[in-house]
């Protein structure tokens, strides 16, 4: 008799605990989420009170997610914390809006940095290679990058009408008209890769005909190899754009896009600064980065006597036998004194 009384008491306590848990859940979750949970549990092999079994049931999770997405608003879906979208659901709604607001401005900076970096590299080409055909091609590359900058910055600024929809559209409560963000991101990435390759291969023919030592050519090869690395990063970044606009967890899926975008911008700037970095390193450590062997070249050099301890400030004269209008890339002295006596061609 005592056994049955004890069993009844345990059952009553268990039922009370379950009811209390259900009441607490009903007080926290929206009604649409509760309806979806009841519908999903009926299609699961787990008991309604077996939370561990339900969490491991992939079919239950899939049915619940589909029901919540179709029945609840986005804000109600985020309140229904049933193991879906963990990162985004841990944030207050205002924080999600703030994240998208910051992301909006970061996107504009990203779309500006990429073409400006390539334009700076093209300007460096113009100071080194005076060939008329090459300079025309370089100006075309600059014009294409300017068009890319203006076009995609304007498209990103007006991606939603009105403008605040870019960081408020996530909750789906307002009627904002927005572009297809995923298609926009892919178009910007693909065109940027094409411009990367164009700018990277532009000076290869000119460099091929330079009479440089093996050491100097290795520096130039390293510089353009890093340009290939920027292109590889752009390709890897495309993989992160697959979930760019279709994600239901913005604060998690946008992290990968941000990582690759940041790396791409930084490596591009480093690539553009490599020629100046070499000049700086040559001043810091002339034995390691200076000229250690003569260069056999058909170009004439106007130089001061090395016995007086002065360095060459001349620019190599144009070779008539070579039949090309360009100066050796690594033999141009960029010091202030050299510029006063031998200004660069415009």
Coordinates of C-alpha atoms in Angstrom, one line a residue:
X1 CA 0.0 0.0 0.0
X2 CA 2.9 2.4 0.9
X3 CA 4.5 1.5 -2.4
X4 CA 1.5 2.6 -4.5
X5 CA 1.2 5.8 -2.4
X6 CA 4.8 6.6 -3.1
X7 CA 4.5 5.8 -6.8
X8 CA 1.4 8.0 -7.0
X9 CA 3.3 10.9 -5.2
X10 CA 6.2 10.6 -7.6
X11 CA 3.9 10.6 -10.6
X12 CA 2.1 13.6 -9.2
X13 CA 5.3 15.5 -8.7
X14 CA 6.5 14.6 -12.2
X15 CA 3.2 15.7 -13.7
X16 CA 3.4 19.0 -11.7
X17 CA 7.0 19.6 -12.9
X18 CA 5.9 18.9 -16.5
X19 CA 2.9 21.2 -16.2
X20 CA 5.1 23.9 -14.6
X21 CA 7.6 23.6 -17.4
X22 CA 4.9 23.8 -20.0
X23 CA 3.4 26.9 -18.3
X24 CA 6.8 28.5 -18.1
X25 CA 7.4 27.7 -21.8
X26 CA 4.0 29.1 -22.7
X27 CA 4.8 32.3 -20.9
X28 CA 8.1 32.8 -22.8
X29 CA 7.3 31.5 -26.3
X30 CA 4.9 33.1 -28.7
X31 CA 1.7 31.2 -29.5
X32 CA 2.7 30.3 -33.1
X33 CA 5.8 28.6 -31.7
X34 CA 3.8 26.5 -29.2
X35 CA 1.4 25.4 -32.0
X36 CA 4.4 24.4 -34.1
X37 CA 5.9 22.4 -31.2
X38 CA 2.7 20.5 -30.6
X39 CA 2.4 19.7 -34.3
X40 CA 6.1 18.7 -34.6
X41 CA 6.0 16.5 -31.5
X42 CA 3.1 14.5 -33.0
X43 CA 5.3 13.6 -35.9
X44 CA 8.2 12.5 -33.7
X45 CA 8.9 9.2 -32.1
X46 CA 10.0 10.9 -28.9
X47 CA 7.9 11.5 -25.9
X48 CA 6.8 15.1 -25.5
X49 CA 8.6 15.4 -22.2
X50 CA 11.8 13.8 -23.4
X51 CA 13.8 17.0 -24.3
X52 CA 17.0 15.1 -24.8
X53 CA 15.4 12.8 -27.4
X54 CA 13.7 15.8 -29.1
X55 CA 17.0 17.7 -29.4
X56 CA 18.6 14.8 -31.2
X57 CA 15.7 14.1 -33.5
X58 CA 16.6 15.7 -36.9
X59 CA 13.2 15.1 -38.3
X60 CA 11.5 16.9 -35.4
X61 CA 13.9 19.9 -35.8
X62 CA 13.3 20.1 -39.5
X63 CA 9.5 20.0 -39.2
X64 CA 9.7 22.6 -36.4
X65 CA 11.9 24.9 -38.3
X66 CA 9.7 24.8 -41.4
X67 CA 6.6 25.4 -39.3
X68 CA 8.1 28.3 -37.4
X69 CA 9.4 30.0 -40.5
X70 CA 6.0 29.8 -42.2
X71 CA 3.7 30.5 -39.2
X72 CA 5.7 33.1 -37.2
X73 CA 7.1 36.5 -37.9
X74 CA 10.9 36.9 -37.8
X75 CA 10.8 38.5 -34.3
X76 CA 8.6 35.7 -33.1
X77 CA 10.9 33.1 -34.7
X78 CA 13.8 34.6 -32.8
X79 CA 11.9 34.4 -29.5
X80 CA 11.2 30.7 -30.2
X81 CA 14.7 29.6 -29.1
X82 CA 14.3 25.8 -29.9
X83 CA 17.9 25.2 -31.0
X84 CA 17.7 27.1 -34.3
X85 CA 19.8 30.1 -35.1
X86 CA 21.6 30.1 -31.7
X87 CA 23.9 33.1 -32.2
X88 CA 21.3 35.5 -33.6
X89 CA 18.7 34.6 -31.0
X90 CA 21.0 35.5 -28.2
X91 CA 21.0 39.1 -29.3
X92 CA 18.4 41.8 -28.5
X93 CA 16.6 43.0 -31.6
X94 CA 18.2 46.5 -31.4
X95 CA 21.6 44.8 -31.5
X96 CA 20.7 43.0 -34.7
X97 CA 19.7 46.2 -36.4
X98 CA 23.0 47.8 -35.2
X99 CA 25.0 45.0 -36.6
X100 CA 23.4 45.4 -40.0
X101 CA 23.8 49.2 -39.9
X102 CA 27.6 48.7 -39.3
X103 CA 27.7 46.1 -42.0
X104 CA 26.1 48.5 -44.5
X105 CA 28.9 51.0 -44.0
X106 CA 31.6 48.3 -44.1
X107 CA 30.2 47.1 -47.4
X108 CA 30.7 50.6 -48.9
X109 CA 34.2 50.8 -47.6
X110 CA 35.0 47.4 -49.0
X111 CA 33.7 48.3 -52.5
X112 CA 35.8 51.5 -52.3
X113 CA 39.0 50.0 -51.1
X114 CA 39.3 47.4 -53.8
X115 CA 39.2 49.6 -56.9
X116 CA 41.2 52.4 -55.2
X117 CA 44.0 49.9 -54.5
X118 CA 44.1 48.8 -58.1
X119 CA 44.1 52.4 -59.3
X120 CA 47.1 53.1 -57.1
X121 CA 48.9 50.2 -58.6
X122 CA 48.1 51.5 -62.1
X123 CA 49.4 54.9 -61.2
X124 CA 52.7 53.2 -60.2
X125 CA 52.8 51.5 -63.6
X126 CA 52.5 54.9 -65.3
X127 CA 55.6 56.2 -63.4
X128 CA 57.7 53.3 -64.6
X129 CA 56.6 52.3 -68.1
X130 CA 56.3 55.2 -70.6
X131 CA 55.3 53.0 -73.6
X132 CA 52.4 54.7 -75.3
X133 CA 50.5 51.4 -75.9
X134 CA 51.0 50.3 -72.3
X135 CA 50.0 53.7 -70.9
X136 CA 46.8 53.6 -72.9
X137 CA 45.9 50.1 -71.5
X138 CA 46.7 51.4 -68.0
X139 CA 44.3 54.3 -68.4
X140 CA 41.7 51.9 -69.6
X141 CA 42.2 49.8 -66.4
X142 CA 41.9 53.0 -64.3
X143 CA 38.7 54.0 -66.0
X144 CA 37.2 50.5 -65.5
X145 CA 38.0 50.6 -61.8
X146 CA 36.5 54.1 -61.5
X147 CA 33.3 52.8 -63.1
X148 CA 33.3 49.8 -60.8
X149 CA 33.7 52.1 -57.8
X150 CA 30.9 54.5 -58.7
X151 CA 28.5 51.8 -59.9
X152 CA 28.6 49.4 -57.0
X153 CA 28.8 52.1 -54.3
X154 CA 25.6 53.6 -55.7
X155 CA 24.0 50.2 -56.0
X156 CA 24.9 49.4 -52.4
X157 CA 23.7 52.7 -51.1
X158 CA 20.4 52.4 -52.8
X159 CA 20.0 48.6 -52.3
X160 CA 16.7 49.3 -50.5
X161 CA 14.0 51.9 -50.8
X162 CA 13.9 53.7 -48.5
X163 CA 17.5 53.6 -47.4
X164 CA 17.0 52.4 -43.8
X165 CA 15.6 49.2 -45.2
X166 CA 19.2 48.0 -45.6
X167 CA 19.5 47.5 -41.8
X168 CA 15.7 47.3 -40.9
X169 CA 14.5 44.7 -43.4
X170 CA 15.6 41.7 -41.4
X171 CA 12.4 41.5 -39.2
X172 CA 10.1 41.6 -42.2
X173 CA 7.6 44.0 -40.5
X174 CA 8.0 46.9 -42.9
X175 CA 7.4 46.8 -46.7
X176 CA 10.9 47.6 -48.0
X177 CA 11.8 47.1 -51.7
X178 CA 15.3 45.8 -51.9
X179 CA 17.6 44.4 -54.6
X180 CA 18.6 40.8 -54.8
X181 CA 21.5 41.1 -52.4
X182 CA 23.0 37.7 -53.2
X183 CA 23.1 38.5 -57.0
X184 CA 24.5 41.9 -56.2
X185 CA 27.3 40.4 -54.1
X186 CA 28.2 37.8 -56.7
X187 CA 28.3 40.4 -59.5
X188 CA 30.6 42.6 -57.5
X189 CA 32.9 39.7 -56.6
X190 CA 33.2 38.3 -60.2
X191 CA 33.9 41.7 -61.8
X192 CA 36.4 42.5 -59.1
X193 CA 38.3 39.3 -59.9
X194 CA 38.3 40.1 -63.6
X195 CA 39.8 43.5 -62.8
X196 CA 42.3 41.9 -60.4
X197 CA 43.6 39.6 -63.2
X198 CA 43.6 42.5 -65.7
X199 CA 45.8 44.7 -63.5
X200 CA 48.0 41.9 -62.5
X201 CA 48.9 40.7 -66.1
X202 CA 49.1 44.2 -67.5
X203 CA 52.9 44.8 -66.9
X204 CA 54.1 41.2 -67.5
X205 CA 55.2 41.8 -71.0
X206 CA 57.1 44.9 -70.0
X207 CA 58.8 43.2 -67.1
X208 CA 59.7 40.2 -69.3
X209 CA 61.9 42.5 -71.4
X210 CA 63.7 44.1 -68.5
X211 CA 67.4 43.2 -68.1
X212 CA 67.5 42.6 -64.3
X213 CA 69.6 40.4 -62.1
X214 CA 68.1 37.2 -60.7
X215 CA 67.8 38.8 -57.3
X216 CA 65.9 41.8 -58.7
X217 CA 63.6 39.7 -60.8
X218 CA 62.8 37.6 -57.7
X219 CA 61.6 40.7 -55.9
X220 CA 59.3 41.6 -58.9
X221 CA 58.0 38.0 -59.0
X222 CA 57.2 38.0 -55.3
X223 CA 55.3 41.3 -55.8
X224 CA 53.1 39.9 -58.5
X225 CA 52.8 36.5 -56.8
X226 CA 51.1 38.3 -53.9
X227 CA 48.7 39.7 -56.5
X228 CA 47.8 36.1 -57.4
X229 CA 47.2 35.5 -53.7
X230 CA 44.6 38.4 -53.7
X231 CA 42.8 36.7 -56.6
X232 CA 42.8 33.4 -54.8
X233 CA 41.3 35.1 -51.7
X234 CA 38.6 36.5 -54.0
X235 CA 37.8 33.0 -55.2
X236 CA 37.6 31.6 -51.7
X237 CA 35.4 34.5 -50.7
X238 CA 32.8 33.4 -53.3
X239 CA 32.1 30.3 -51.2
X240 CA 31.0 32.4 -48.3
X241 CA 28.6 34.3 -50.5
X242 CA 26.5 31.2 -51.1
X243 CA 24.6 31.9 -47.8
X244 CA 25.1 35.7 -48.1
X245 CA 21.4 36.6 -48.6
X246 CA 19.5 33.4 -47.8
X247 CA 20.8 33.0 -44.3
X248 CA 18.4 33.0 -41.3
X249 CA 21.3 33.7 -38.9
X250 CA 22.8 37.0 -40.0
X251 CA 25.2 37.5 -37.0
X252 CA 26.8 34.1 -37.7
X253 CA 26.9 33.6 -41.4
X254 CA 28.1 37.1 -42.2
X255 CA 31.3 36.5 -40.1
X256 CA 32.9 34.4 -42.8
X257 CA 32.2 37.0 -45.5
X258 CA 33.7 39.7 -43.2
X259 CA 36.9 37.7 -42.6
X260 CA 37.6 37.1 -46.3
X261 CA 36.7 40.6 -47.2
X262 CA 39.1 42.0 -44.6
X263 CA 42.0 39.7 -45.7
X264 CA 41.4 40.6 -49.3
X265 CA 41.6 44.4 -48.6
X266 CA 44.7 44.1 -46.5
X267 CA 46.7 41.9 -48.8
X268 CA 45.8 44.2 -51.8
X269 CA 47.1 47.2 -49.9
X270 CA 50.3 45.3 -49.0
X271 CA 50.8 44.4 -52.7
X272 CA 50.4 48.0 -53.8
X273 CA 53.0 49.1 -51.2
X274 CA 55.7 46.5 -51.9
X275 CA 57.8 48.7 -54.2
X276 CA 58.0 51.4 -51.5
X277 CA 58.6 48.8 -48.8
X278 CA 61.7 47.6 -50.7
X279 CA 63.1 51.1 -50.8
X280 CA 62.5 51.4 -47.0
X281 CA 64.1 48.0 -46.3
X282 CA 67.1 48.9 -48.5
X283 CA 67.7 52.0 -46.3
X284 CA 67.4 49.9 -43.1
X285 CA 69.5 47.0 -44.3
X286 CA 71.4 47.9 -47.5
X287 CA 73.5 44.7 -47.3
X288 CA 70.4 42.5 -47.4
X289 CA 68.2 44.5 -49.7
X290 CA 70.7 46.6 -51.6
X291 CA 72.3 46.0 -55.0
X292 CA 75.0 43.3 -54.6
X293 CA 75.8 42.5 -58.3
X294 CA 76.0 44.5 -61.5
X295 CA 73.3 44.3 -64.1
X296 CA 74.2 43.6 -67.7
X297 CA 72.0 46.0 -69.6
X298 CA 72.0 47.8 -72.9
X299 CA 70.8 51.0 -71.1
X300 CA 73.2 53.8 -70.5
X301 CA 73.4 55.2 -67.0
X302 CA 74.3 58.8 -66.0
X303 CA 76.0 58.4 -62.6
X304 CA 78.4 60.2 -60.3
X305 CA 81.7 58.7 -59.5
X306 CA 81.5 55.9 -56.9
X307 CA 84.9 57.0 -55.5
X308 CA 83.3 60.1 -54.1
X309 CA 80.8 58.0 -52.2
X310 CA 77.8 59.3 -54.1
X311 CA 75.0 57.2 -55.4
X312 CA 73.7 57.2 -59.0
X313 CA 70.9 59.6 -59.6
X314 CA 70.5 58.9 -63.3
X315 CA 67.7 57.4 -65.2
X316 CA 68.7 54.9 -67.9
X317 CA 68.6 56.3 -71.4
X318 CA 66.3 54.8 -73.9
X319 CA 67.7 51.9 -75.9
X320 CA 67.3 52.3 -79.6
X321 CA 68.2 48.7 -80.3
X322 CA 65.5 47.5 -78.0
X323 CA 62.9 49.5 -79.8
X324 CA 60.7 49.9 -76.7
X325 CA 59.9 52.9 -74.6
X326 CA 60.3 51.9 -71.0
X327 CA 62.7 52.2 -68.1
X328 CA 64.2 49.4 -66.0
X329 CA 61.9 49.0 -63.1
X330 CA 64.5 48.5 -60.4
X331 CA 67.1 50.9 -61.6
X332 CA 65.1 54.1 -61.2
X333 CA 66.3 56.2 -58.2
X334 CA 63.3 57.6 -56.4
X335 CA 65.2 59.9 -54.1
X336 CA 64.4 63.6 -54.0
X337 CA 67.8 64.6 -55.4
X338 CA 67.3 62.4 -58.4
X339 CA 63.8 63.8 -59.1
X340 CA 65.3 67.4 -59.1
X341 CA 67.8 66.5 -61.8
X342 CA 65.9 63.8 -63.7
X343 CA 62.1 64.2 -63.4
X344 CA 59.9 61.3 -64.4
X345 CA 58.1 61.5 -67.7
X346 CA 54.5 62.5 -67.5

